[in-house]
Coordinates of C-alpha atoms in Angstrom, one line a residue:
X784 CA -32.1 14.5 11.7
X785 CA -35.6 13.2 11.3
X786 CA -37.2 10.9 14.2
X787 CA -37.9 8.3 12.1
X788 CA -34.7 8.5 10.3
X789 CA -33.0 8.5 13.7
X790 CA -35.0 5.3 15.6
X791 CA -33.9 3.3 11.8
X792 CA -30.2 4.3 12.6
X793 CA -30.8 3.1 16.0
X794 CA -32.0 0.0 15.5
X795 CA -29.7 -0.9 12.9
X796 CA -26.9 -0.7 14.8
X797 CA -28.8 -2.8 17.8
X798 CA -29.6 -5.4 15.6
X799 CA -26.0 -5.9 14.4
X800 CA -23.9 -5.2 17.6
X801 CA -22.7 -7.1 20.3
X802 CA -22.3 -4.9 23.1
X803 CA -25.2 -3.5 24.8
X804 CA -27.0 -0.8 23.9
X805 CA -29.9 0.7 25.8
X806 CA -32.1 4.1 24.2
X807 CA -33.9 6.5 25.5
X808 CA -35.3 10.3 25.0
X809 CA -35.3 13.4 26.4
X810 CA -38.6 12.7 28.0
X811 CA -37.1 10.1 29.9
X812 CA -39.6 7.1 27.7
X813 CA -37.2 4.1 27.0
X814 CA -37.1 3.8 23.1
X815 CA -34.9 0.4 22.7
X816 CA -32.6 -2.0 24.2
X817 CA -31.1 -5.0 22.8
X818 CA -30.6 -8.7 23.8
X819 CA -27.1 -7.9 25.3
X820 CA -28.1 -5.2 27.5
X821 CA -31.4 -7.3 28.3
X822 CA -29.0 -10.1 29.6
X823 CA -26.5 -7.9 31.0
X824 CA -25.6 -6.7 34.9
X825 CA -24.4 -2.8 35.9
X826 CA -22.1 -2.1 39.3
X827 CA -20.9 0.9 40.6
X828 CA -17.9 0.1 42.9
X829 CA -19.6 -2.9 45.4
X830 CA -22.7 -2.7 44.3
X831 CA -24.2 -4.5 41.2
X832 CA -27.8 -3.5 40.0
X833 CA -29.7 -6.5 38.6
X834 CA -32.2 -5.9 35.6
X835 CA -35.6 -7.3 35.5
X836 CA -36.6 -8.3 32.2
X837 CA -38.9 -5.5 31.7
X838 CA -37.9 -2.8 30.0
X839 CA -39.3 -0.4 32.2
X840 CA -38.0 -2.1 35.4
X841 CA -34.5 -2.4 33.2
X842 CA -34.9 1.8 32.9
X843 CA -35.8 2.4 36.2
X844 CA -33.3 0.4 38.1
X845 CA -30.8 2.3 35.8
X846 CA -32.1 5.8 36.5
X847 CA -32.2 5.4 40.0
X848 CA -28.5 4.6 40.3
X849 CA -27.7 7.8 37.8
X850 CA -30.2 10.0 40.5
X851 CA -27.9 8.8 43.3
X852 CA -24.5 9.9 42.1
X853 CA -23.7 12.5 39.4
X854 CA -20.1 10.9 39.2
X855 CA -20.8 7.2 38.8
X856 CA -19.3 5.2 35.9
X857 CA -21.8 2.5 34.2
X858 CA -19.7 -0.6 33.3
X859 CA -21.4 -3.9 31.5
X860 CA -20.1 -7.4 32.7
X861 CA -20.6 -8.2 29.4
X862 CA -17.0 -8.7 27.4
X863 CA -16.0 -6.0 29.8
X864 CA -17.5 -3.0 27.4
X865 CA -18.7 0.2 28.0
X866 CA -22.0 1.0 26.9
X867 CA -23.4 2.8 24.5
X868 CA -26.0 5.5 25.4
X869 CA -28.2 7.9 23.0
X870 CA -28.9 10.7 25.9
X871 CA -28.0 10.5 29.5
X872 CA -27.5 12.8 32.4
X873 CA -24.7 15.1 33.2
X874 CA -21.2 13.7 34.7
X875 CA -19.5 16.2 36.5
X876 CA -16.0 13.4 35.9
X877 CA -16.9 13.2 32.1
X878 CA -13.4 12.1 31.1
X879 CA -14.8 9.0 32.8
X880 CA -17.2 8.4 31.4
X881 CA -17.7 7.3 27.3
X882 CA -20.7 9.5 26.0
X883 CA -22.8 8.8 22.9
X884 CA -25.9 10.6 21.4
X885 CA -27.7 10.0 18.0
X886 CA -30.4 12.4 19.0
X887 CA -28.6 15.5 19.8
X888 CA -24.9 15.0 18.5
X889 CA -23.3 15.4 21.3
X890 CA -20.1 12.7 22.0
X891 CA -17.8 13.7 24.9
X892 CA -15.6 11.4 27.3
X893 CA -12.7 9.1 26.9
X894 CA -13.3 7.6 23.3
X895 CA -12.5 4.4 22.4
X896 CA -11.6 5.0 18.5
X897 CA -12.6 1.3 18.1
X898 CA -16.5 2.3 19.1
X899 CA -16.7 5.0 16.4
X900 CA -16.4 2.1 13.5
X901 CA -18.8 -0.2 15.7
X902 CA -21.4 2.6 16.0
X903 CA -21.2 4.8 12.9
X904 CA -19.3 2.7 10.1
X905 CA -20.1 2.0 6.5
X906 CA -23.2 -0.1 7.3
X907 CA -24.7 2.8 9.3
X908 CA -24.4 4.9 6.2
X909 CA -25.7 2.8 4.3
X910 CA -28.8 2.6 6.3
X911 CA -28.9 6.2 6.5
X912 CA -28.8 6.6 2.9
X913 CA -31.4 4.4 1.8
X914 CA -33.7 6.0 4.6
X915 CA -33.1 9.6 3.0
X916 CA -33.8 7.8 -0.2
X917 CA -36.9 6.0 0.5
X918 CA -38.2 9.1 2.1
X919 CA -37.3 11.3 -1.0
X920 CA -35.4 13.8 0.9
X921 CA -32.5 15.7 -1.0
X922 CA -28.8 15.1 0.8
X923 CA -25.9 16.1 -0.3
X924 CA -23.1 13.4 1.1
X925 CA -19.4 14.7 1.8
X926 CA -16.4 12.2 1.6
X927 CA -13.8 13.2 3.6
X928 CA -9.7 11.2 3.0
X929 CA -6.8 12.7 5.3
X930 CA -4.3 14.3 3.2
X931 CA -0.6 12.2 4.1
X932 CA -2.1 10.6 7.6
X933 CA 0.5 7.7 7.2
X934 CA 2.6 10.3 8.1
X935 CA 1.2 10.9 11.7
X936 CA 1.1 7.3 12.9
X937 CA 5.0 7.5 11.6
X938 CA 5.8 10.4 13.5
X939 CA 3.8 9.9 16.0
X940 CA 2.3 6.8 16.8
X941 CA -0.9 4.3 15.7
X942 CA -2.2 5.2 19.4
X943 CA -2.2 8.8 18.4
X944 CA -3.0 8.5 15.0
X945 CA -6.6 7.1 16.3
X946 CA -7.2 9.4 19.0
X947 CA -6.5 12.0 16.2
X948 CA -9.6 10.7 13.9
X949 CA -11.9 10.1 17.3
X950 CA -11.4 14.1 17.8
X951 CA -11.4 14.6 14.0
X952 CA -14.9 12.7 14.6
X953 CA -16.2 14.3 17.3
X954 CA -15.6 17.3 15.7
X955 CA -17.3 16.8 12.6
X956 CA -20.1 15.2 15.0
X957 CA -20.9 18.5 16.3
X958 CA -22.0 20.2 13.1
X959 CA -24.8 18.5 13.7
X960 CA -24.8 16.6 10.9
X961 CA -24.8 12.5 9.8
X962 CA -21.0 11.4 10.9
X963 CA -19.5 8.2 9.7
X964 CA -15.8 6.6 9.7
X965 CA -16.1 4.4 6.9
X966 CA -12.8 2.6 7.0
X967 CA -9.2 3.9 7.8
X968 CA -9.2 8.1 7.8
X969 CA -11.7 8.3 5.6
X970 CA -15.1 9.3 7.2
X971 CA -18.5 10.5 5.7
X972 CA -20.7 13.8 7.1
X973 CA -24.5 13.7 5.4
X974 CA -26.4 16.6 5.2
X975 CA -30.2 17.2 4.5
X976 CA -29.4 20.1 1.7
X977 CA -28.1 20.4 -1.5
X978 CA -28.6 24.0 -1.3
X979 CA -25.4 25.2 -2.9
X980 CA -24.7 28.2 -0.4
X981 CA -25.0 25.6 2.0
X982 CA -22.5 22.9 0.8
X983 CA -19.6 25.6 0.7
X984 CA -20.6 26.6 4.6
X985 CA -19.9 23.0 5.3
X986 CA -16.7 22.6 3.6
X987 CA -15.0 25.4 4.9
X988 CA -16.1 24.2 8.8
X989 CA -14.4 20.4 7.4
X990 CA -11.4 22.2 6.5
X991 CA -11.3 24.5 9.6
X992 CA -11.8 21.6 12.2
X993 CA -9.4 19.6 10.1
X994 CA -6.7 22.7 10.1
X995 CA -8.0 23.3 13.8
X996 CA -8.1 19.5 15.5
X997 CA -4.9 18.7 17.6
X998 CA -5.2 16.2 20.9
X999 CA -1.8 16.4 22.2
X1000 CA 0.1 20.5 23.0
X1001 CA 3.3 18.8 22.9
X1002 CA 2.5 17.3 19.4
X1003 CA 2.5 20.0 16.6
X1004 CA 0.9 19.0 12.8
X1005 CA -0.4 20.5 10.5
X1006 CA -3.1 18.5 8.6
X1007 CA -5.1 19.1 5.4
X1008 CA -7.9 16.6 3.4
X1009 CA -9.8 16.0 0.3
X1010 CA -13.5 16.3 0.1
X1011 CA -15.5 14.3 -2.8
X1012 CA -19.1 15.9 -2.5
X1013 CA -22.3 14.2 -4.1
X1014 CA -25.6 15.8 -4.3
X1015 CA -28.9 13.0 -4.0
X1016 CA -31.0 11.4 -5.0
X1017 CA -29.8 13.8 -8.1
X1018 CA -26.4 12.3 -9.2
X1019 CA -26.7 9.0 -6.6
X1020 CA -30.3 7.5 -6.3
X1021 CA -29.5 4.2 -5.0
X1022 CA -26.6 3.4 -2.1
X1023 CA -24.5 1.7 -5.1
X1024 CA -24.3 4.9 -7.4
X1025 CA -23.8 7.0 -4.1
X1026 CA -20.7 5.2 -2.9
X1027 CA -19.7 4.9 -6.6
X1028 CA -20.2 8.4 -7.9
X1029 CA -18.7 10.0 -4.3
X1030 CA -15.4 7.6 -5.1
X1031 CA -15.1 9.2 -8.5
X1032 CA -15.3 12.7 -6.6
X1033 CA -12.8 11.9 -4.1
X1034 CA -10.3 10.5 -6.8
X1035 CA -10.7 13.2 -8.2
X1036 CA -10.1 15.7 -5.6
X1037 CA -7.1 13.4 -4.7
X1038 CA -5.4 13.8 -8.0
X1039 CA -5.4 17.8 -7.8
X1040 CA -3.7 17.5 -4.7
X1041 CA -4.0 18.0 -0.8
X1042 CA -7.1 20.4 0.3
X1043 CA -9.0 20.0 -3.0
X1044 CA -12.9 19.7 -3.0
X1045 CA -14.6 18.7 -5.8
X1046 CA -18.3 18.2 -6.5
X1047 CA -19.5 14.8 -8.9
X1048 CA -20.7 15.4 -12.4
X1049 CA -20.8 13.1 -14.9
X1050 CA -18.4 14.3 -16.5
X1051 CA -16.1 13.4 -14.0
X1052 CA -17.1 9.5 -14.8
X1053 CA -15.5 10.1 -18.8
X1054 CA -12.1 11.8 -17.0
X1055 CA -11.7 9.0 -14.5
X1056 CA -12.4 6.3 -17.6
X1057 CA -9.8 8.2 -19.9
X1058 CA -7.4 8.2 -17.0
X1059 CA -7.9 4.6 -16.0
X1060 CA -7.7 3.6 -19.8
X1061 CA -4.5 5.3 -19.8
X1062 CA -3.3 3.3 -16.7
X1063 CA -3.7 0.3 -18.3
X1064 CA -2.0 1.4 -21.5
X1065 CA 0.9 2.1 -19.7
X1066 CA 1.1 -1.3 -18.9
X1067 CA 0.5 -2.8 -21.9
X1068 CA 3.4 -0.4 -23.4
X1069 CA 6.0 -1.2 -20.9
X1070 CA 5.3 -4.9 -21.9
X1071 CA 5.7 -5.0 -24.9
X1072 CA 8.3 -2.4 -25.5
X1073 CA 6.1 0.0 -26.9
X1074 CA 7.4 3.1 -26.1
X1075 CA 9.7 5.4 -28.7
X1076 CA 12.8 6.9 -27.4
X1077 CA 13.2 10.4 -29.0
X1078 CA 16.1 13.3 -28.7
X1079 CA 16.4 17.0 -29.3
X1080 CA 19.9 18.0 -29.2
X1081 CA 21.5 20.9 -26.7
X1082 CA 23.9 23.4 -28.4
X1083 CA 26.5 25.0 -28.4
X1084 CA 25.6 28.7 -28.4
X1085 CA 28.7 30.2 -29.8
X1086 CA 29.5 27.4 -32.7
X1087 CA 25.9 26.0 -32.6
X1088 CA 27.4 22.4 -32.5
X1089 CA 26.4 19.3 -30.4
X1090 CA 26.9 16.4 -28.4
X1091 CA 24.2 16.4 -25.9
X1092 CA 20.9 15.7 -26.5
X1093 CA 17.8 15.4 -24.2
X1094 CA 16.2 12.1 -24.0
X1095 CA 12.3 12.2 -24.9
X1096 CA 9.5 9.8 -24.3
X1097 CA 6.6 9.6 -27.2
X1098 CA 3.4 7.1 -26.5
X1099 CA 2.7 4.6 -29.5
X1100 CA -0.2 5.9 -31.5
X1101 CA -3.0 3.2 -30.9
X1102 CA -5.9 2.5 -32.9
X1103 CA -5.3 5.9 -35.0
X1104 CA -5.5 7.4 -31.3
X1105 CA -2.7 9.8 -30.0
X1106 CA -1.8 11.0 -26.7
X1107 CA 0.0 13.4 -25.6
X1108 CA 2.6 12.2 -23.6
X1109 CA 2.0 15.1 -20.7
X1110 CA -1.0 13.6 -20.0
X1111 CA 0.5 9.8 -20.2
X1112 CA 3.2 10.7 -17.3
X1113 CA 0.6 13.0 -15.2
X1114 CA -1.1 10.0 -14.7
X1115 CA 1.9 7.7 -14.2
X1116 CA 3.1 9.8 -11.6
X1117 CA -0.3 9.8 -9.5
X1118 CA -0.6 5.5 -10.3
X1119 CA 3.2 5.3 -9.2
X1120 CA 4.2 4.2 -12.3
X1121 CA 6.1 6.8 -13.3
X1122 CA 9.0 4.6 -11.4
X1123 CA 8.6 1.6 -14.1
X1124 CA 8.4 4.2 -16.9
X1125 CA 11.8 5.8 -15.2
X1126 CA 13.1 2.0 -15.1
X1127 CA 12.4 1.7 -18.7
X1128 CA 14.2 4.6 -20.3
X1129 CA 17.4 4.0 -18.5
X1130 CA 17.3 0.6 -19.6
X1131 CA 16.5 1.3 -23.1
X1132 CA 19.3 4.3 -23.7
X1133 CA 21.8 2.5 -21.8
X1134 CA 21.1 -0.6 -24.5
X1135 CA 21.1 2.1 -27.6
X1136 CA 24.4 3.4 -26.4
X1137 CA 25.9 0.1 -26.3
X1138 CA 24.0 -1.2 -29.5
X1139 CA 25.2 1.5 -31.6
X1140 CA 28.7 2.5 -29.8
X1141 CA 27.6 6.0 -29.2
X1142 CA 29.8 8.6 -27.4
X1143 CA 27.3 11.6 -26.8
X1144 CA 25.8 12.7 -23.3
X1145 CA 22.3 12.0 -23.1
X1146 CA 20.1 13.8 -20.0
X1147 CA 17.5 12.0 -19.1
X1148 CA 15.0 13.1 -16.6
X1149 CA 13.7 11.3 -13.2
X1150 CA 11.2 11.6 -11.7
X1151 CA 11.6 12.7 -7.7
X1152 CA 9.9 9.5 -6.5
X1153 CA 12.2 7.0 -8.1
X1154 CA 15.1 9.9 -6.9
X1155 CA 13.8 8.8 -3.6
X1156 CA 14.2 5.6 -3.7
X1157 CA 17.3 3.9 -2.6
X1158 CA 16.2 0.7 -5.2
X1159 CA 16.2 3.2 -8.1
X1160 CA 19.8 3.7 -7.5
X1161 CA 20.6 0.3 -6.9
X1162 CA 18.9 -0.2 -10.5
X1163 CA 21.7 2.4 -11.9
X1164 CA 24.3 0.0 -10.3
X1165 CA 22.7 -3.0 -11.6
X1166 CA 22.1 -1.5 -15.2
X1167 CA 25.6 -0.1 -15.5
X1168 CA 27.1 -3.0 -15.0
X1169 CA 24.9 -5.1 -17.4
X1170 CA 25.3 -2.3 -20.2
X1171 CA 29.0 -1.3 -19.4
X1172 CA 28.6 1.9 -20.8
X1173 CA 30.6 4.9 -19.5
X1174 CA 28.4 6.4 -16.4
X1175 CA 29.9 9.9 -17.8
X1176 CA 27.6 9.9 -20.9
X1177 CA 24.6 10.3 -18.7
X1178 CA 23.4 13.2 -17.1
X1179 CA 20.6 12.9 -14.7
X1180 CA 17.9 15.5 -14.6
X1181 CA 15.8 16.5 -10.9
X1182 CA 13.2 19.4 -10.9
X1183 CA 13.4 21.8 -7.8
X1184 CA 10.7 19.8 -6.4
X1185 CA 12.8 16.8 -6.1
X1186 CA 15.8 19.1 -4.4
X1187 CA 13.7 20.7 -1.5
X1188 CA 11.4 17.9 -0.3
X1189 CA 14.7 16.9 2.0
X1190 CA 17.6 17.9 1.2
X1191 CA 19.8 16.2 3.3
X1192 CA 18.7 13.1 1.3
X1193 CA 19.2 14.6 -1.7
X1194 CA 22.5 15.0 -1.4
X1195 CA 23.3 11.7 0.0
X1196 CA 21.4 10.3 -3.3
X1197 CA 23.1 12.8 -5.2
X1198 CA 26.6 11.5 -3.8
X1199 CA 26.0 8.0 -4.5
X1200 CA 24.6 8.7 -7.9
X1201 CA 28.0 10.7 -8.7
X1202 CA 30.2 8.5 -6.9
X1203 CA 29.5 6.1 -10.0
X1204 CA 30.1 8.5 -12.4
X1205 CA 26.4 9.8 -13.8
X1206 CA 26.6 13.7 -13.7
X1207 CA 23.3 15.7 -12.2
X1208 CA 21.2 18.3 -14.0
X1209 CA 18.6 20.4 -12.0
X1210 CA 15.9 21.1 -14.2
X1211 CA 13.3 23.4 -15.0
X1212 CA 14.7 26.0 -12.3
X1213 CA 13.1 29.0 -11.7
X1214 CA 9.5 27.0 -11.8
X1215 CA 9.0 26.6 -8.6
X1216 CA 10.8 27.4 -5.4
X1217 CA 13.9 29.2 -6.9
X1218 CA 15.5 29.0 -3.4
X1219 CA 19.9 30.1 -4.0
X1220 CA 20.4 28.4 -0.9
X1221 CA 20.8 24.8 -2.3
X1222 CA 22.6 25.5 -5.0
X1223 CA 25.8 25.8 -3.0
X1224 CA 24.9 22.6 -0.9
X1225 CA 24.4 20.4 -3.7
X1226 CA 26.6 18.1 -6.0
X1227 CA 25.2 19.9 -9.1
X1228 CA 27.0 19.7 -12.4
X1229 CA 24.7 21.9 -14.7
X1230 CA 21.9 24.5 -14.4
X1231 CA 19.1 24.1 -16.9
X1232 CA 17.1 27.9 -17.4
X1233 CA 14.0 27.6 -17.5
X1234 CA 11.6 28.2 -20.7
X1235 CA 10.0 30.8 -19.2
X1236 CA 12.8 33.4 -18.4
X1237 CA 13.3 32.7 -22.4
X1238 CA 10.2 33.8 -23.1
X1239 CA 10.8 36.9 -21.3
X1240 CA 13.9 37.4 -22.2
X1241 CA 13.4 41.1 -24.0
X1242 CA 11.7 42.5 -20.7
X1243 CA 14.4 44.4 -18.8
X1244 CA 13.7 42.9 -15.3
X1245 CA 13.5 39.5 -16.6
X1246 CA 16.4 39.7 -18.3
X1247 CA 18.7 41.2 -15.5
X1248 CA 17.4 38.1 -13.3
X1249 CA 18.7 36.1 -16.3
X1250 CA 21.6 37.6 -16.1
X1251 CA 22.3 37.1 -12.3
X1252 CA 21.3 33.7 -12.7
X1253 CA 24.0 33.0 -15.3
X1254 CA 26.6 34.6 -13.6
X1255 CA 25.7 32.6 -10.3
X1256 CA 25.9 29.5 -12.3
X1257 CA 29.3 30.1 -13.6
X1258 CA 31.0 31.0 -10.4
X1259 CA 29.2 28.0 -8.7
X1260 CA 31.6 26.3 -11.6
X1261 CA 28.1 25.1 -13.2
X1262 CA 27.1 24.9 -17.1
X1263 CA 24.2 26.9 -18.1
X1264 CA 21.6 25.2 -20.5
X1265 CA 18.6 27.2 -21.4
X1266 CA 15.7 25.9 -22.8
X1267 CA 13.1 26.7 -25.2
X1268 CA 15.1 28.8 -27.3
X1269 CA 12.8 29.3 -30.4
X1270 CA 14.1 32.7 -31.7
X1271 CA 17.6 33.7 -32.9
X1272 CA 17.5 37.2 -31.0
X1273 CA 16.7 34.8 -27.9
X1274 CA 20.0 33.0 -29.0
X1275 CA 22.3 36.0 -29.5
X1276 CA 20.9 37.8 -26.2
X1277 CA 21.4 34.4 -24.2
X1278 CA 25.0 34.4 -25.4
X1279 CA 25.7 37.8 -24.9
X1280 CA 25.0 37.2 -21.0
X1281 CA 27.6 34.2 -21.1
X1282 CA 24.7 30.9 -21.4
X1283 CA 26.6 28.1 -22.4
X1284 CA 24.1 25.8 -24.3
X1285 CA 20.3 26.0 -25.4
X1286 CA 17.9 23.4 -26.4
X1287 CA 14.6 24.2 -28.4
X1288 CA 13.0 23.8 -31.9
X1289 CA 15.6 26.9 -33.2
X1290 CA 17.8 24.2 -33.7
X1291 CA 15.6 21.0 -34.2
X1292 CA 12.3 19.6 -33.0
X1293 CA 12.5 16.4 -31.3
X1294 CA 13.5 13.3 -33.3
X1295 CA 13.3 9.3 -33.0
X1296 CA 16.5 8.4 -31.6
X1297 CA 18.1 6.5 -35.0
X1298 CA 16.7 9.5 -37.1
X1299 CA 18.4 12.4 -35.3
X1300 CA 21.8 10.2 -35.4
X1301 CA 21.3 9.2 -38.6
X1302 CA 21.4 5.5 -38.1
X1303 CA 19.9 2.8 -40.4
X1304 CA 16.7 0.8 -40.2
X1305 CA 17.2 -2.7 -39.4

């Protein structure tokens, strides 16, 4: 860090706090001390040091005390804080003692999480910024967010949750680099270099010290986060596009999931407006009940008949514009509203099958957040009772993902859902963790195949895992659907190795729900 860059940052942080803070360099020059520390009084044990109001006398007086003792503890009598130092000499009882330095980056000692937001917050890198900025330097700025914390300061406490991001500060202090905690676990590192060689360096070391950093032996986590990185004055040339454009990166990085990095374009700005304007259509479709219920029916493989149909959502087509509904619910389920899109289908089949008196299953998938959550079951309840349909009719639908997450929760909510009569499909398996052992432990009433071993089906290995899978199913007393059955060889090898039902466009793409039951317009 530049001198001049560095005496800014310092006196920025003088001007605005209210604890005392006194400066000095390596050459032992005092650089600056504020009104507080001006006004303030030191003691070590009995004795208290009175300060002239010279700044010189002020230094003195203070370095004579630190050439007496190498184990003395400096404490203001001012609101009873510790003060803040930029160099100072060596402690040999250094948990004592709180240590800061701008000029070197050193911070050691018993931290007070509270002082790294008084000395290095958002304001601070601000200042910083606009310095770089003003001076024409190139910087690239790195956006750090804690994958999950809340769940640290659940497990393990608020008190260790912020002596976690004090080391997790420290440690990103000692790169060397610009280090901020800008609000929460989300902190800042700037760095005078754009080079791209460079940036990578630094983001492996975030995610090291981040995999690495752990206060306690006797408290074991693992921890990951998200890095949104902006290159300046390039893509942010004044502090309102940085902080604007290194938001966009971090959302970003955010919605692809824990340990993702990802570098601003401008690009990204289109992507984040698209997925914001979907957000907002989702709203505006929920209320006003503009979403289209659709089916594709699930057959019988050996007389090809059926009464069981998948429920489908479709997305009104706005303004001649249509999207596909993958995209609508990928960003529903990082918004959270993939719960009131949940809400609404159940509430609209459960009316259709009351409106028009129909006796057919109907699966319908949830999501594994509103599996989660005990007031999504309570809504079954509720909506049961409203619609009085029969609870038989509906088979719920849970990916693998849902299963695993906890699975002694799953099959208490698997219990209660059954105990009111809904069966339980688990979907899409063989996608992801494929795991045998739940299978036995859970309340499952059918086993849905996944479009991928159907797609493979006339490789020899795929189609002996098929196979296994089928037979497992039926002596775990569970039906077989599989899905994405597009060919009729497909069909007859599927039946041939005892699969119960398919689903897929060899029997019928998906339909609007009064066209594929051949019910009347109103």
């Amino acid at each position: 860090m530049n001198e001049h860059l560095r005496m800014s940052m310092v006196s920025s942080i003088m001007d605005r706090t209210q604890r005392p803070v006194l400066t000095w360099d390596e050459g032992g020059r005092i650089r600056s001390i504020n009104h507080i520390a001006r006004n303030a009084s030191f003691e070590k044990g009995h004795i208290k040091h009175y300060i002239a109001d010279s700044d010189d006398d002020k230094f003195d007086s203070i370095m004579a005390c630190l050439n007496t003792s190498h184990t003395m503890e400096l404490v203001s009598d001012v609101n009873d804080q510790s003060m803040l130092w930029t160099h100072i000499k060596t402690f040999d009882e250094a948990d004592r003692m709180m240590v800061f330095s701008i000029g070197n980056a050193m911070m050691t000692g018993n931290v007070d999480p509270s002082m790294l937001t008084l000395f290095n917050n958002r304001q601070a890198f601000e200042d910083a910024a606009n310095i770089l900025l003003e001076e024409e330097k190139a910087f690239t700025v790195y956006l750090i967010d804690m994958d999950d914390f809340k769940s640290i300061n659940e497990q393990h406490g608020y008190s260790y949750g912020d002596y976690y991001l004090a080391c997790l500060f420290e440690a990103f202090y000692k790169l060397s680099l610009m280090t901020f905690r800008l609000s929460g676990d989300q902190m800042a590192l700037i760095e005078e270099s754009v080079d791209e060689a460079t940036v990578f360096e630094t983001l492996n070391k975030i995610h090291d010290i981040v995999d690495k950093t752990c206060m306690n032996d006797s408290i074991k986590h693992t921890s990951t986060c998200c890095v949104g990185i902006l290159k300046c004055p390039e893509y942010g040339d004044t502090i309102e596009a940085i902080e604007r454009h290194v938001d966009i990166a971090i959302n970003e990085a955010k919605s692809r999931g824990p340990d993702s990095n990802v570098i601003y374009d401008p690009n990204l700005k289109d992507k984040l407006d698209r997925r914001r304007g979907i957000e907002q259509g989702i709203k505006n479709v929920l209320a006003t009940d503009g979403f289209e219920i659709y089916l594709q029916p699930i057959f019988d493989l050996v007389d090809n008949q059926y009464d069981k149909f998948e429920v489908l959502l479709r997305w009104p087509i706005v303004a001649g514009k249509e999207i596909c509904i993958g995209e609508v619910i990928e960003v529903a389920e990082k918004t959270g509203q993939i719960t009131d899109i949940d809400a609404y289908v159940v509430d609209k089949v459960f009316s259709l099958i009351k409106e028009y008196a129909r006796c057919e299953t109907y699966c319908i998938n949830i999501s594994a957040k509103s599996f989660y959550s005990g007031c999504f079951i309570n809504y079954l309840e509720d909506k049961l009772s409203e619609h009085k349909i029969n609870p038989n009719q509906i088979e719920l639908e849970i990916t693998e993902y849902s299963c695993v997450k906890e699975i002694e929760k799953t099959r208490l909510n698997m219990e209660r859902i059954k105990a009111m009569g809904f069966k339980i499909a688990l979907d899409d398996f063989g996608t992801d963790y494929s795991s045998l052992n739940y299978l036995g432990k859970l309340p499952f009433d059918t086993l849905k195949i996944d479009k991928s071993y159907v797609d493979e089906i006339h490789n020899p290995s795929d189609r002996i895992i098929l196979k296994h899978l089928i037979a497992l199913a039926r002596d775990l007393e569970l039906e077989t659907i599989a899905e994405g059955i597009e060919h009729e060889d497909q069909k007859l090898i599927l039946k041939e190795l005892g699969c119960k039902y398919g689903q897929g466009y060899l029997a019928s793409r998906p339909m609007a729900f009064k066209t594929m039951l051949n019910i009347e317009s109103d």
